[in-house]
Amino acid sequence: MPCFSHPDKLLRDHLLHVKEIGLQTFRNKQDLHLGLPPDDIEKALEIMLFYHDFGKATKYFQEYLNASINGKTYNGKSDLTHHALISAVYASYKVHREIENTESRMILSLIVFVAVRKHHGNLDDLNNLLVISKSEFRNLDEQWGAICFDEFEDVKKNNFEDVKKFADNLLFEADDIDKNINLYLLTNLFFSILTYSDKSEVILEKSAFLAFPADIGTVVDEFKSTTFKNSALSSLNNLRNEIYAVTEQEMIKKHSSGKIFSINLPTGSGKTLAVINTALKMLKEDNSLTKIVYALPFTSVIDQTAAILKKVFSVNNCDSDMLLTTHHHLAEVKTRIDEDCLEGDKAQFIIENWDKPFVLTTFWQLFYTLISSKNSQLRKYHNLANAIIILDEIQTMPHKYWKLWHDFISNFVINFNCRVILLTATMPLIFQEDKNEIIPLVPSEKRNRYFSIFSRYMIRVLNSLNDISYNDFHELAIKHIQTENLKSFLFVFNTINSSLNFYRKLKNSVPKERLVYLSTNILPIDRKNRINEIKENPAGKIIVSTQLIEAGVDIDLDIVYRDFAPLDSIVQTAGRCNRNNREEITGEVYLFKLKNERGQNDCNYIYQSITLDATASLFSEKSSISEHELLTFINSYYQKIKDRSSTKESCAIINYIKNLDYSSLDEFKMVEEIPSFLVFIEKDDIASNLLKQFENIMRLEYSFERKNEFMKIKSKFYQYVLSLKLKDNTKSTYTSFGEINNFRVIGKDFVDSLYKKDIGFSEEFDD
């Protein structure tokens, strides 16, 4: 009687197809340096892929599957239906028997055991996974005796006592293996290929191997010549063209000199097009590279970059749907493979796999793929091999993790044959140029000149950075607005509460048609509309905002006020001032230190003292600075951070990585997560229709149906969702509203009282 792996799918067919997908996935990789002979790695992969579901050949699993198919309850012992452990034990044993090289045999049998044992869940600590209890061994005996050996003639000849003895010794063999980052990378690669192949075979019944067209390297050149052919040759445009050419030329000269590169340039100098062009040209220079992963810290900037990429591809008649994946929680869950347009769970699966050649995603997605125990994150790990990884706005990386990323990325780029390009106006000292750890694609003499050319604004300190009250600051701001009545203003605060308080004061003093409020208490759909409105008509606007305005929001304003913050945040905010280098003005950026109504400084809630102290010490030496002087200032700032930083947290995580302590990796947090809750706001007819669809979806009987249908509306639905962090004494407002799944809902009858047209959700927030 034949065995099945899934309803209507023969077990042997499933195993053969998974093996085929997994081996093809591995064979598509080039120039990997994984520390063991490639033939041994491929042999171990082949065994792992074919035997990963070997345990499904027991009569217990087949009876359980049959009962499930027929809608009946399985009355047998549930432990005997589990297939992962017996599959892991046998696959690992077979690797140990068939690989001759001693080092390969020890390491690969261990990795195969770990990958197969956990291929339906998240990875656990190595020492936990290698322990097999007495009751588990008893189950293994029963399962072995119930295997349909007609499916696995080669297995039948093995003495199971030998197999068990091998499994029992795995824990002791692990003590003799050198624990290092390379072991972690190889384990993740095996786990990724297995989980990817297994799920692809079930969900898609194939793998989606997609590639750039051969002439992809010229697309940005064509886009520039077509789009900007009638543009005025201003000094800024000339400079951007020079930078574009320099980064390409330096890449061609230096691409074989290292694997980690930098593009360090002032804000607004054309970095985005320059880095995309450089990366695409790098593919041509090194044909072992096949993919680009472009990571940014903020979803709003990702959408902006996606729009640029789609225009670049469109001008060249390239199908962006086939080339580009945009992956973040607000991205539309639709994609195309060949002629198939997919939605729902299949589309989400492909998007999460990063199969397409150009991936645009968040730092969160990238870094929690590189360092994670999660099945859903690690499934795409293999797709980072042979990739050019662009890290845009790298200054947002917490300094406590500089050593972690220095050590990790240095190993990763060699093992996986990757290139990394760090992109920013404020380059942190993660890698050192003088030690050739990072190769600049803008040589130091040119970088100095580019920074010195820009004098778009002057940063000035107010009140010697002594505290200033709300009332005094409001009075100062009103006077300035009245004096410069025709100019545009941007006021950036560190907390939502302070931005709201200032906006309310300002509202009584200036024409309301000039005022625009922007923060995370504004719905995404409204934020997008307001940013577009500012970009199209900035003249005379008075914008009150929080830090979300900092990076990548392409607006150009005359005068900027910024509550005290670390220097990199100040520079990013200043990048919105006279961004397009209008020669008739010099932008003004004013730095102040607000004392809130509790008599405290907001900056201390948001930022670490080490970054604030380094910034304050620099401005104590110089109370005003022109943009052209910034590079020296920035370098001094990061040197102070490096000198004062602790490597304790980095070293702890590096130790977890080396020892395969996967559960401890949960301590790695790119951003400190403050408990929050999700609120859907039914502010218009579109929201009402989405809410009705969502309610109907939640009534579906099966969870997989609910998930699949929600994926089809997820992107539009989240445009009306806020993630709120309220104080304990204001949470009662939201808890009084109805809850659907994980969302609180503010219905249309309450929207006018709780979600204001100008300031959004207006309760008091946790700083």
GROMACS .gro file of C-alpha atoms in nm, residues 207-514:
model
  308
  207SER     CA    1   1.065   2.663  -0.721
  208ALA     CA    2   1.065   3.016  -0.856
  209PHE     CA    3   1.411   3.076  -1.004
  210LEU     CA    4   1.409   3.428  -1.147
  211ALA     CA    5   1.701   3.630  -1.283
  212PHE     CA    6   1.793   3.973  -1.414
  213PRO     CA    7   1.800   4.016  -1.793
  214ALA     CA    8   2.151   4.023  -1.942
  215ASP     CA    9   2.145   4.399  -2.018
  216ILE     CA   10   2.023   4.509  -1.674
  217GLY     CA   11   2.342   4.708  -1.607
  218THR     CA   12   2.242   4.993  -1.840
  219VAL     CA   13   1.889   5.058  -1.714
  220VAL     CA   14   1.974   5.351  -1.484
  221ASP     CA   15   2.182   5.515  -1.761
  222GLU     CA   16   1.883   5.488  -1.996
  223PHE     CA   17   1.648   5.620  -1.729
  224LYS     CA   18   1.865   5.924  -1.660
  225SER     CA   19   1.916   6.009  -2.027
  226THR     CA   20   1.541   5.980  -2.097
  227THR     CA   21   1.400   6.140  -1.782
  228PHE     CA   22   1.644   6.426  -1.733
  229LYS     CA   23   1.736   6.511  -2.093
  230ASN     CA   24   1.555   6.847  -2.076
  231SER     CA   25   1.651   6.929  -1.717
  232ALA     CA   26   1.838   7.249  -1.647
  233LEU     CA   27   2.207   7.192  -1.580
  234SER     CA   28   2.219   7.349  -1.234
  235SER     CA   29   2.526   7.319  -1.015
  236LEU     CA   30   2.344   7.058  -0.803
  237ASN     CA   31   2.250   6.846  -1.105
  238ASN     CA   32   2.608   6.870  -1.236
  239LEU     CA   33   2.733   6.752  -0.898
  240ARG     CA   34   2.484   6.462  -0.889
  241ASN     CA   35   2.597   6.355  -1.237
  242GLU     CA   36   2.960   6.366  -1.128
  243ILE     CA   37   2.885   6.158  -0.816
  244TYR     CA   38   2.693   5.907  -1.029
  245ALA     CA   39   2.994   5.865  -1.258
  246VAL     CA   40   3.250   5.853  -0.976
  247THR     CA   41   3.076   5.574  -0.782
  248GLU     CA   42   3.051   5.363  -1.097
  249GLN     CA   43   3.414   5.419  -1.194
  250GLU     CA   44   3.540   5.342  -0.842
  251MET     CA   45   3.334   5.024  -0.832
  252ILE     CA   46   3.481   4.904  -1.163
  253LYS     CA   47   3.833   4.972  -1.030
  254LYS     CA   48   3.782   4.830  -0.681
  255HIS     CA   49   3.511   4.563  -0.700
  256SER     CA   50   3.766   4.283  -0.663
  257SER     CA   51   3.953   4.456  -0.378
  258GLY     CA   52   3.705   4.364  -0.108
  259LYS     CA   53   3.349   4.270  -0.028
  260ILE     CA   54   3.227   4.560   0.189
  261PHE     CA   55   3.194   4.906   0.032
  262SER     CA   56   3.073   5.253   0.133
  263ILE     CA   57   2.904   5.545  -0.038
  264ASN     CA   58   2.931   5.837   0.205
  265LEU     CA   59   2.774   6.152   0.058
  266PRO     CA   60   2.573   6.455   0.173
  267THR     CA   61   2.193   6.429   0.183
  268GLY     CA   62   2.023   6.516  -0.145
  269SER     CA   63   2.330   6.440  -0.358
  270GLY     CA   64   2.170   6.164  -0.564
  271LYS     CA   65   2.278   5.862  -0.358
  272THR     CA   66   1.978   5.645  -0.448
  273LEU     CA   67   2.026   5.640  -0.825
  274ALA     CA   68   2.404   5.623  -0.781
  275VAL     CA   69   2.391   5.313  -0.559
  276ILE     CA   70   2.130   5.135  -0.774
  277ASN     CA   71   2.343   5.197  -1.083
  278THR     CA   72   2.660   5.088  -0.902
  279ALA     CA   73   2.499   4.764  -0.780
  280LEU     CA   74   2.357   4.677  -1.124
  281LYS     CA   75   2.693   4.747  -1.287
  282MET     CA   76   2.861   4.528  -1.022
  283LEU     CA   77   2.647   4.236  -1.140
  284LYS     CA   78   2.804   4.277  -1.483
  285GLU     CA   79   3.157   4.298  -1.344
  286ASP     CA   80   3.115   3.982  -1.135
  287ASN     CA   81   2.881   3.721  -1.279
  288SER     CA   82   2.884   3.520  -0.956
  289LEU     CA   83   2.653   3.789  -0.814
  290THR     CA   84   2.287   3.739  -0.904
  291LYS     CA   85   2.066   3.940  -0.669
  292ILE     CA   86   2.029   4.283  -0.506
  293VAL     CA   87   1.876   4.322  -0.160
  294TYR     CA   88   1.814   4.689  -0.079
  295ALA     CA   89   1.730   4.746   0.290
  296LEU     CA   90   1.604   5.067   0.450
  297PRO     CA   91   1.493   5.147   0.805
  298PHE     CA   92   1.152   5.299   0.719
  299THR     CA   93   0.857   5.171   0.514
  300SER     CA   94   0.773   5.518   0.380
  301VAL     CA   95   1.118   5.544   0.223
  302ILE     CA   96   1.089   5.191   0.082
  303ASP     CA   97   0.772   5.287  -0.106
  304GLN     CA   98   0.948   5.599  -0.236
  305THR     CA   99   1.244   5.388  -0.355
  306ALA     CA  100   1.008   5.130  -0.508
  307ALA     CA  101   0.844   5.405  -0.714
  308ILE     CA  102   1.186   5.513  -0.846
  309LEU     CA  103   1.279   5.154  -0.935
  310LYS     CA  104   0.952   5.096  -1.119
  311LYS     CA  105   1.016   5.410  -1.326
  312VAL     CA  106   1.371   5.292  -1.400
  313PHE     CA  107   1.249   4.951  -1.516
  314SER     CA  108   0.953   5.098  -1.708
  315VAL     CA  109   1.166   5.334  -1.918
  316ASN     CA  110   1.371   5.030  -2.021
  317ASN     CA  111   1.063   4.813  -2.095
  318CYS     CA  112   1.158   4.580  -1.810
  319ASP     CA  113   0.875   4.409  -1.628
  320SER     CA  114   0.909   4.533  -1.268
  321ASP     CA  115   0.650   4.276  -1.153
  322MET     CA  116   0.892   4.001  -1.250
  323LEU     CA  117   1.207   4.170  -1.122
  324LEU     CA  118   1.106   4.346  -0.800
  325THR     CA  119   0.978   4.226  -0.463
  326THR     CA  120   0.878   4.487  -0.205
  327HIS     CA  121   0.862   4.321   0.135
  328HIS     CA  122   0.732   4.497   0.445
  329HIS     CA  123   0.414   4.474   0.649
  330LEU     CA  124   0.234   4.747   0.450
  331ALA     CA  125   0.333   4.615   0.105
  332GLU     CA  126   0.066   4.486  -0.129
  333VAL     CA  127   0.037   4.106  -0.114
  334LYS     CA  128   0.033   4.045  -0.488
  335THR     CA  129   0.302   3.910  -0.716
  336ARG     CA  130   0.361   3.747  -1.051
  337ILE     CA  131   0.553   3.438  -1.156
  338ASP     CA  132   0.564   3.389  -1.533
  339GLU     CA  133   0.204   3.452  -1.643
  340ASP     CA  134   0.052   3.366  -1.306
  341CYS     CA  135  -0.080   3.659  -1.101
  342LEU     CA  136  -0.094   3.547  -0.739
  343GLU     CA  137  -0.266   3.683  -0.429
  344GLY     CA  138  -0.315   3.560  -0.075
  345ASP     CA  139  -0.096   3.298   0.088
  346LYS     CA  140   0.085   3.193  -0.231
  347ALA     CA  141   0.181   3.554  -0.305
  348GLN     CA  142   0.288   3.609   0.056
  349PHE     CA  143   0.499   3.294   0.044
  350ILE     CA  144   0.685   3.408  -0.270
  351ILE     CA  145   0.733   3.761  -0.134
  352GLU     CA  146   0.870   3.627   0.196
  353ASN     CA  147   1.110   3.395   0.010
  354TRP     CA  148   1.287   3.683  -0.171
  355ASP     CA  149   1.302   3.476  -0.491
  356LYS     CA  150   1.295   3.774  -0.727
  357PRO     CA  151   1.627   3.929  -0.831
  358PHE     CA  152   1.568   4.275  -0.676
  359VAL     CA  153   1.437   4.279  -0.319
  360LEU     CA  154   1.338   4.601  -0.146
  361THR     CA  155   1.284   4.551   0.227
  362THR     CA  156   1.331   4.680   0.579
  363PHE     CA  157   1.628   4.659   0.812
  364TRP     CA  158   1.396   4.460   1.040
  365GLN     CA  159   1.338   4.191   0.778
  366LEU     CA  160   1.705   4.170   0.679
  367PHE     CA  161   1.865   4.171   1.023
  368TYR     CA  162   1.608   3.933   1.174
  369THR     CA  163   1.680   3.697   0.885
  370LEU     CA  164   2.055   3.709   0.947
  371ILE     CA  165   2.018   3.661   1.324
  372SER     CA  166   1.710   3.459   1.414
  373SER     CA  167   1.571   3.126   1.527
  374LYS     CA  168   1.243   3.173   1.337
  375ASN     CA  169   1.144   2.930   1.062
  376SER     CA  170   0.961   3.199   0.862
  377GLN     CA  171   1.264   3.431   0.868
  378LEU     CA  172   1.533   3.171   0.802
  379ARG     CA  173   1.349   3.020   0.505
  380LYS     CA  174   1.493   3.292   0.278
  381TYR     CA  175   1.847   3.274   0.420
  382HIS     CA  176   1.987   3.094   0.115
  383ASN     CA  177   1.865   3.378  -0.108
  384LEU     CA  178   2.125   3.609   0.045
  385ALA     CA  179   2.403   3.404  -0.112
  386ASN     CA  180   2.554   3.581  -0.418
  387ALA     CA  181   2.363   3.899  -0.327
  388ILE     CA  182   2.464   4.263  -0.326
  389ILE     CA  183   2.318   4.394   0.001
  390ILE     CA  184   2.262   4.770   0.017
  391LEU     CA  185   2.217   4.914   0.367
  392ASP     CA  186   2.072   5.263   0.321
  393GLU     CA  187   2.069   5.502   0.620
  394ILE     CA  188   2.306   5.268   0.806
  395GLN     CA  189   2.350   5.534   1.078
  396THR     CA  190   2.024   5.406   1.231
  397MET     CA  191   2.209   5.092   1.343
  398PRO     CA  192   2.234   5.106   1.727
  399HIS     CA  193   2.597   5.160   1.829
  400LYS     CA  194   2.578   4.873   2.081
  401TYR     CA  195   2.562   4.637   1.780
  402TRP     CA  196   2.854   4.780   1.582
  403LYS     CA  197   3.090   4.501   1.690
  404LEU     CA  198   2.821   4.238   1.627
  405TRP     CA  199   2.773   4.349   1.267
  406HIS     CA  200   3.143   4.401   1.212
  407ASP     CA  201   3.222   4.041   1.309
  408PHE     CA  202   2.910   3.885   1.159
  409ILE     CA  203   2.911   4.059   0.821
  410SER     CA  204   3.286   4.010   0.782
  411ASN     CA  205   3.226   3.632   0.797
  412PHE     CA  206   2.898   3.634   0.609
  413VAL     CA  207   3.026   3.807   0.294
  414ILE     CA  208   3.305   3.548   0.257
  415ASN     CA  209   3.095   3.240   0.331
  416PHE     CA  210   2.804   3.345   0.110
  417ASN     CA  211   3.001   3.535  -0.157
  418CYS     CA  212   2.814   3.861  -0.095
  419ARG     CA  213   2.888   4.228  -0.136
  420VAL     CA  214   2.764   4.489   0.111
  421ILE     CA  215   2.730   4.860   0.033
  422LEU     CA  216   2.679   5.097   0.328
  423LEU     CA  217   2.502   5.416   0.221
  424THR     CA  218   2.458   5.730   0.431
  425ALA     CA  219   2.544   6.095   0.485
  426THR     CA  220   2.666   6.009   0.836
  427MET     CA  221   2.885   5.698   0.821
  428PRO     CA  222   2.924   5.516   1.157
  429LEU     CA  223   3.258   5.355   1.243
  430ILE     CA  224   3.147   4.992   1.208
  431PHE     CA  225   3.427   4.918   0.960
  432GLN     CA  226   3.756   5.104   0.926
  433GLU     CA  227   3.891   5.236   0.597
  434ASP     CA  228   4.249   5.256   0.722
  435LYS     CA  229   4.243   4.880   0.788
  436ASN     CA  230   4.088   4.807   0.445
  437GLU     CA  231   3.781   4.662   0.616
  438ILE     CA  232   3.564   4.877   0.392
  439ILE     CA  233   3.634   5.008   0.042
  440PRO     CA  234   3.508   5.364  -0.027
  441LEU     CA  235   3.333   5.410  -0.362
  442VAL     CA  236   3.376   5.783  -0.307
  443PRO     CA  237   3.750   5.839  -0.245
  444SER     CA  238   3.832   6.048   0.061
  445GLU     CA  239   3.959   6.350  -0.136
  446LYS     CA  240   3.639   6.360  -0.344
  447ARG     CA  241   3.422   6.296  -0.039
  448ASN     CA  242   3.583   6.591   0.138
  449ARG     CA  243   3.520   6.811  -0.168
  450TYR     CA  244   3.155   6.704  -0.203
  451PHE     CA  245   3.082   6.780   0.161
  452SER     CA  246   3.269   7.112   0.137
  453ILE     CA  247   3.076   7.217  -0.176
  454PHE     CA  248   2.741   7.194   0.001
  455SER     CA  249   2.650   7.506   0.197
  456ARG     CA  250   2.276   7.472   0.174
  457TYR     CA  251   2.216   7.548   0.540
  458MET     CA  252   2.370   7.666   0.865
  459ILE     CA  253   2.303   7.482   1.196
  460ARG     CA  254   2.280   7.717   1.494
  461VAL     CA  255   2.239   7.640   1.864
  462LEU     CA  256   1.964   7.827   2.052
  463ASN     CA  257   2.009   7.944   2.410
  464SER     CA  258   2.348   7.769   2.435
  465LEU     CA  259   2.149   7.443   2.445
  466ASN     CA  260   2.011   7.538   2.786
  467ASP     CA  261   1.655   7.428   2.852
  468ILE     CA  262   1.374   7.623   2.688
  469SER     CA  263   1.011   7.598   2.798
  470TYR     CA  264   0.711   7.537   2.575
  471ASN     CA  265   0.586   7.894   2.621
  472ASP     CA  266   0.921   8.056   2.550
  473PHE     CA  267   0.979   7.835   2.247
  474HIS     CA  268   0.631   7.906   2.114
  475GLU     CA  269   0.685   8.281   2.151
  476LEU     CA  270   1.022   8.257   1.974
  477ALA     CA  271   0.874   8.051   1.690
  478ILE     CA  272   0.580   8.287   1.635
  479LYS     CA  273   0.811   8.586   1.610
  480HIS     CA  274   1.029   8.406   1.354
  481ILE     CA  275   0.729   8.300   1.145
  482GLN     CA  276   0.594   8.655   1.145
  483THR     CA  277   0.934   8.797   1.051
  484GLU     CA  278   0.985   8.545   0.767
  485ASN     CA  279   0.619   8.536   0.666
  486LEU     CA  280   0.674   8.396   0.315
  487LYS     CA  281   0.912   8.118   0.410
  488SER     CA  282   0.840   7.754   0.490
  489PHE     CA  283   0.911   7.611   0.837
  490LEU     CA  284   0.965   7.263   0.981
  491PHE     CA  285   0.948   7.198   1.358
  492VAL     CA  286   1.068   6.851   1.464
  493PHE     CA  287   1.002   6.723   1.817
  494ASN     CA  288   1.116   6.409   1.995
  495THR     CA  289   0.775   6.295   2.124
  496ILE     CA  290   0.422   6.294   1.987
  497ASN     CA  291   0.292   6.473   2.298
  498SER     CA  292   0.531   6.765   2.252
  499SER     CA  293   0.455   6.791   1.882
  500LEU     CA  294   0.080   6.797   1.958
  501ASN     CA  295   0.117   7.058   2.233
  502PHE     CA  296   0.319   7.285   2.005
  503TYR     CA  297   0.080   7.235   1.713
  504ARG     CA  298  -0.218   7.330   1.929
  505LYS     CA  299  -0.044   7.648   2.044
  506LEU     CA  300   0.060   7.734   1.688
  507LYS     CA  301  -0.290   7.670   1.556
  508ASN     CA  302  -0.416   7.980   1.736
  509SER     CA  303  -0.140   8.199   1.596
  510VAL     CA  304  -0.096   8.121   1.224
  511PRO     CA  305  -0.333   8.064   0.928
  512LYS     CA  306  -0.460   7.704   0.942
  513GLU     CA  307  -0.413   7.656   0.566
  514ARG     CA  308  -0.036   7.686   0.618
   0.00000   0.00000   0.00000
